[in-house]
C-alpha cells in the first residue's frame, strides 16, 4: 500500500507539471494572433499574461490539494501497516522482551509439584512454559497446570549456575489469573527450591489474565529458577517463562 501511495503521489506530481502548460499555450495564442489585426487597441501580450497568471494560480491550487490528499493517504496507510504488523507480532511474541542475551530457560528441563489432566485430553505439563509458544491458552496446549494443592510450584533447570538478571513470566491467558496471587520467583541450587536458602527475586503482582510480569533478580546466582505460591492451597498455571542472565564464574 505504501508503494501504491508513492506511485499515486508521483502521478499527481507529474500531472502538476504536464497538464497545465500555461506558457506554451500563450505562445501558441500569440502566434495565431500575430496574423490578425485586433479590432480594438490592447496592451501587447496583456490578455495572454493575465490568462497565464490565472492558469498558474489554478495550477498551484490543484497541486497543493493533490499533495495534501496524497500525504493524508500515505499517513493512513502507514498507520494501517504498523497496526497490522503489531497485531501479528503481539500474537507471536507477546512474551518476548529484549534484554541483550538469550532466553536461558528455552527448552530446558522442567518440573512441577503435580500435573493436571483434563477430560478434554489436554495435560498441563511443565515443559509448556519453556516451549517458546507465547499463546497462553489452555486449548492451544501452551499452559502448565498443577492440581489444586498446598504450595504448588514450577521449576526449570538451567544446566549450570548463572547470575540471573531478569525473569519474565506470562500467566495463563484465557482465565484464572487470580490463581497466581502470591506467586514468588526464586533462584537456587535445587529443583523446586523455594526455601530460605534460595534467593527471592520478587512477586507476581499483575493478576490480569495473560499478563506479562518482568521481575528483576539483580544477579541472584543459581542453577534453578522456581515459581511457587507458598502457604496457599491453589493452582499454579503458567503460559511462558523466560530467564535472562550471564554465566557465573564461581563454583557451587
Short mmCIF file of C-alpha atoms in Angstrom, two decimals:
data_model
loop_
_atom_site.label_atom_id
_atom_site.label_comp_id
_atom_site.label_asym_id
_atom_site.label_seq_id
_atom_site.Cartn_x
_atom_site.Cartn_y
_atom_site.Cartn_z
CA UNK A 1 0.00 0.00 0.00
CA UNK A 2 2.89 2.34 0.74
CA UNK A 3 4.33 1.72 -2.73
CA UNK A 4 0.90 2.41 -4.28
CA UNK A 5 0.70 5.67 -2.37
CA UNK A 6 4.14 6.70 -3.68
CA UNK A 7 3.11 5.90 -7.22
CA UNK A 8 -0.09 7.90 -6.82
CA UNK A 9 1.89 10.80 -5.41
CA UNK A 10 4.34 10.57 -8.29
CA UNK A 11 1.50 10.58 -10.76
CA UNK A 12 -0.02 13.67 -9.18
CA UNK A 13 3.34 15.44 -9.22
CA UNK A 14 3.74 14.64 -12.91
CA UNK A 15 0.24 15.91 -13.67
CA UNK A 16 1.14 19.19 -11.98
CA UNK A 17 3.96 19.74 -14.43
CA UNK A 18 2.40 18.26 -17.54
CA UNK A 19 -1.29 19.17 -17.65
CA UNK A 20 -1.25 22.92 -17.36
CA UNK A 21 1.42 24.27 -19.64
CA UNK A 22 0.16 27.84 -19.44
CA UNK A 23 3.22 29.47 -21.03
CA UNK A 24 3.17 27.13 -24.02
CA UNK A 25 -0.50 27.81 -24.70
CA UNK A 26 0.13 31.54 -24.51
CA UNK A 27 2.90 31.29 -27.09
CA UNK A 28 0.52 29.45 -29.42
CA UNK A 29 -2.10 32.17 -28.88
CA UNK A 30 0.48 34.84 -29.72
CA UNK A 31 1.42 33.07 -32.94
CA UNK A 32 -2.21 32.76 -34.00
CA UNK A 33 -2.95 36.40 -33.19
CA UNK A 34 0.17 37.68 -34.98
CA UNK A 35 -1.53 37.45 -38.43
CA UNK A 36 -4.70 39.22 -37.32
CA UNK A 37 -5.24 42.85 -36.55
CA UNK A 38 -7.02 43.47 -33.31
CA UNK A 39 -10.38 45.22 -33.53
CA UNK A 40 -9.55 47.49 -30.62
CA UNK A 41 -6.34 48.71 -29.03
CA UNK A 42 -4.96 46.29 -26.49
CA UNK A 43 -1.83 46.09 -24.46
CA UNK A 44 0.60 43.79 -26.30
CA UNK A 45 0.57 40.41 -24.56
CA UNK A 46 -1.63 41.72 -21.73
CA UNK A 47 -4.51 39.29 -22.16
CA UNK A 48 -2.11 36.40 -22.57
CA UNK A 49 -0.18 37.35 -19.44
CA UNK A 50 -3.36 37.61 -17.38
CA UNK A 51 -4.53 34.25 -18.69
CA UNK A 52 -1.15 32.76 -17.90
CA UNK A 53 -1.23 34.10 -14.33
CA UNK A 54 -4.75 32.78 -13.83
CA UNK A 55 -3.76 29.38 -15.20
CA UNK A 56 -0.66 29.31 -12.97
CA UNK A 57 -2.74 30.09 -9.85
CA UNK A 58 -5.23 27.34 -10.69
CA UNK A 59 -2.35 25.01 -11.35
CA UNK A 60 -0.74 25.80 -7.96
CA UNK A 61 -4.03 25.37 -6.08
CA UNK A 62 -4.61 21.99 -7.71
CA UNK A 63 -1.07 20.87 -6.93
CA UNK A 64 -1.44 21.81 -3.25
CA UNK A 65 -4.74 19.94 -2.97
CA UNK A 66 -3.25 16.89 -4.67
CA UNK A 67 -0.17 16.86 -2.44
CA UNK A 68 -2.33 17.22 0.71
CA UNK A 69 -4.57 14.36 -0.39
CA UNK A 70 -1.66 12.06 -1.20
CA UNK A 71 0.10 12.89 2.09
CA UNK A 72 -3.07 12.14 4.05
CA UNK A 73 -3.48 8.81 2.27
CA UNK A 74 0.16 7.89 3.00
CA UNK A 75 -0.27 8.66 6.71
CA UNK A 76 -3.39 6.49 6.90
CA UNK A 77 -1.75 3.61 5.01
CA UNK A 78 1.38 3.82 7.18
CA UNK A 79 -0.67 3.58 10.39
CA UNK A 80 -2.68 0.67 8.99
CA UNK A 81 0.52 -1.17 8.08
CA UNK A 82 2.04 -0.51 11.51
CA UNK A 83 -1.09 -1.74 13.30
CA UNK A 84 -1.15 -4.89 11.18
CA UNK A 85 2.49 -5.64 11.99
CA UNK A 86 1.96 -5.00 15.69
CA UNK A 87 -1.11 -7.22 15.76
CA UNK A 88 0.79 -10.08 14.17
CA UNK A 89 3.78 -9.57 16.37
CA UNK A 90 1.66 -9.40 19.53
CA UNK A 91 0.26 -12.88 18.93
CA UNK A 92 3.62 -14.47 18.18
CA UNK A 93 5.95 -12.57 20.52
CA UNK A 94 3.76 -11.21 23.30
CA UNK A 95 6.03 -12.70 25.99
CA UNK A 96 9.34 -11.92 24.29
CA UNK A 97 11.41 -8.99 25.51
CA UNK A 98 14.93 -7.96 24.58
CA UNK A 99 17.47 -7.97 27.40
CA UNK A 100 20.68 -8.31 25.41
CA UNK A 101 21.02 -12.07 25.77
CA UNK A 102 19.38 -15.42 25.03
CA UNK A 103 16.48 -16.92 26.93
CA UNK A 104 18.30 -19.37 29.23
CA UNK A 105 15.10 -21.30 30.03
CA UNK A 106 14.05 -22.08 26.46
CA UNK A 107 13.82 -25.87 26.00
CA UNK A 108 15.47 -26.68 29.35
CA UNK A 109 14.28 -29.49 31.67
CA UNK A 110 11.37 -28.53 33.91
CA UNK A 111 9.34 -29.96 36.76
CA UNK A 112 6.33 -29.01 38.87
CA UNK A 113 4.69 -30.14 42.09
CA UNK A 114 1.91 -32.02 40.23
CA UNK A 115 0.36 -32.15 36.76
CA UNK A 116 -3.32 -31.73 36.00
CA UNK A 117 -5.03 -33.70 33.21
CA UNK A 118 -8.39 -32.60 31.84
CA UNK A 119 -11.13 -34.76 30.38
CA UNK A 120 -10.58 -32.98 27.04
CA UNK A 121 -7.32 -34.93 26.74
CA UNK A 122 -5.03 -31.96 27.42
CA UNK A 123 -2.44 -32.21 30.17
CA UNK A 124 -0.77 -29.13 31.67
CA UNK A 125 2.80 -30.43 31.55
CA UNK A 126 5.60 -28.30 32.97
CA UNK A 127 7.57 -28.03 29.70
CA UNK A 128 4.84 -25.91 28.12
CA UNK A 129 6.27 -22.92 29.98
CA UNK A 130 9.58 -23.09 28.09
CA UNK A 131 8.44 -24.18 24.63
CA UNK A 132 8.64 -20.69 23.12
CA UNK A 133 4.89 -20.64 22.44
CA UNK A 134 3.50 -17.46 23.95
CA UNK A 135 -0.15 -18.20 23.16
CA UNK A 136 -1.09 -18.73 26.81
CA UNK A 137 -4.40 -20.54 26.19
CA UNK A 138 -5.25 -23.98 27.54
CA UNK A 139 -6.80 -25.15 24.28
CA UNK A 140 -3.52 -24.38 22.47
CA UNK A 141 -1.59 -26.77 24.71
CA UNK A 142 0.57 -23.91 25.89
CA UNK A 143 -0.13 -23.73 29.65
CA UNK A 144 1.30 -25.55 32.61
CA UNK A 145 -1.25 -26.61 35.22
CA UNK A 146 -0.81 -28.18 38.64
CA UNK A 147 -3.54 -29.80 40.70
CA UNK A 148 -5.17 -27.75 43.41
CA UNK A 149 -2.80 -28.28 46.31
CA UNK A 150 -0.89 -26.62 49.11
CA UNK A 151 2.13 -24.57 47.95
CA UNK A 152 2.19 -25.52 44.24
CA UNK A 153 5.47 -24.82 42.41
CA UNK A 154 7.12 -24.92 38.98
CA UNK A 155 10.87 -25.06 38.32
CA UNK A 156 13.38 -25.01 35.43
CA UNK A 157 16.92 -26.42 35.36
CA UNK A 158 19.28 -24.04 33.51
CA UNK A 159 22.03 -26.68 33.38
CA UNK A 160 24.59 -24.68 35.32
CA UNK A 161 24.82 -21.67 37.59
CA UNK A 162 24.01 -18.26 36.20
CA UNK A 163 23.84 -14.76 37.58
CA UNK A 164 20.18 -14.11 36.89
CA UNK A 165 19.23 -10.58 35.93
CA UNK A 166 15.59 -10.85 34.80
CA UNK A 167 12.76 -13.40 34.85
CA UNK A 168 9.78 -12.79 32.57
CA UNK A 169 6.54 -14.61 33.39
CA UNK A 170 3.35 -14.75 31.35
CA UNK A 171 0.44 -16.26 33.23
CA UNK A 172 -2.45 -18.16 31.68
CA UNK A 173 -4.29 -16.04 29.15
CA UNK A 174 -7.82 -17.44 28.81
CA UNK A 175 -8.77 -17.37 32.51
CA UNK A 176 -7.80 -17.73 36.14
CA UNK A 177 -5.19 -15.02 36.59
CA UNK A 178 -6.32 -14.59 40.19
CA UNK A 179 -4.90 -18.03 41.00
CA UNK A 180 -1.37 -16.61 40.65
CA UNK A 181 -1.81 -14.31 43.64
CA UNK A 182 1.19 -14.59 45.96
CA UNK A 183 3.45 -16.34 43.42
CA UNK A 184 7.13 -15.63 44.14
CA UNK A 185 10.19 -16.19 41.95
CA UNK A 186 13.21 -17.91 43.49
CA UNK A 187 16.78 -18.61 42.32
CA UNK A 188 18.59 -21.52 43.95
CA UNK A 189 20.65 -24.66 43.50
CA UNK A 190 17.93 -27.31 43.79
CA UNK A 191 14.88 -28.16 41.69
CA UNK A 192 11.69 -26.85 43.26
CA UNK A 193 13.60 -24.99 45.95
CA UNK A 194 11.68 -22.09 47.43
CA UNK A 195 13.07 -22.45 50.92
CA UNK A 196 15.01 -19.84 52.85
CA UNK A 197 18.24 -20.94 51.17
CA UNK A 198 17.01 -19.65 47.82
CA UNK A 199 17.04 -16.02 46.73
CA UNK A 200 13.64 -14.39 46.29
CA UNK A 201 13.65 -12.09 43.26
CA UNK A 202 10.13 -10.78 43.68
CA UNK A 203 6.40 -11.44 43.50
CA UNK A 204 4.00 -11.53 40.54
CA UNK A 205 1.55 -8.72 41.23
CA UNK A 206 -0.24 -8.32 37.88
CA UNK A 207 -3.04 -10.88 38.06
CA UNK A 208 -4.84 -9.98 34.83
CA UNK A 209 -5.37 -12.94 32.51
CA UNK A 210 -2.37 -13.27 30.20
CA UNK A 211 -0.42 -10.54 31.97
CA UNK A 212 3.31 -10.23 31.46
CA UNK A 213 5.47 -9.64 34.55
CA UNK A 214 9.14 -8.68 34.45
CA UNK A 215 10.87 -9.42 37.75
CA UNK A 216 14.42 -8.22 38.42
CA UNK A 217 16.75 -10.67 40.16
CA UNK A 218 19.76 -8.33 40.34
CA UNK A 219 22.37 -11.01 39.69
CA UNK A 220 20.99 -13.69 42.02
CA UNK A 221 23.16 -16.76 41.46
CA UNK A 222 21.82 -20.27 40.92
CA UNK A 223 21.05 -23.13 38.55
CA UNK A 224 17.31 -23.39 39.12
CA UNK A 225 14.54 -20.82 38.82
CA UNK A 226 11.40 -21.71 40.75
CA UNK A 227 7.97 -20.11 40.88
CA UNK A 228 5.90 -21.02 43.93
CA UNK A 229 2.75 -20.00 45.78
CA UNK A 230 3.87 -20.80 49.29
CA UNK A 231 1.33 -21.44 52.05
CA UNK A 232 -1.79 -21.34 49.85
CA UNK A 233 -3.98 -24.14 48.53
CA UNK A 234 -4.44 -23.21 44.89
CA UNK A 235 -3.45 -23.99 41.28
CA UNK A 236 -0.34 -22.71 39.52
CA UNK A 237 -0.78 -22.24 35.77
CA UNK A 238 1.83 -20.52 33.60
CA UNK A 239 1.86 -19.53 29.93
CA UNK A 240 5.58 -18.94 29.43
CA UNK A 241 8.72 -18.30 31.49
CA UNK A 242 11.89 -16.63 30.22
CA UNK A 243 15.15 -16.30 32.15
CA UNK A 244 17.96 -13.90 31.28
CA UNK A 245 21.40 -13.67 32.83
CA UNK A 246 25.11 -14.34 32.45
CA UNK A 247 27.21 -17.39 33.19
CA UNK A 248 28.52 -17.42 36.73
CA UNK A 249 32.26 -17.67 37.17
CA UNK A 250 32.01 -19.09 40.69
CA UNK A 251 31.66 -22.82 41.53
CA UNK A 252 28.96 -24.23 43.81
#
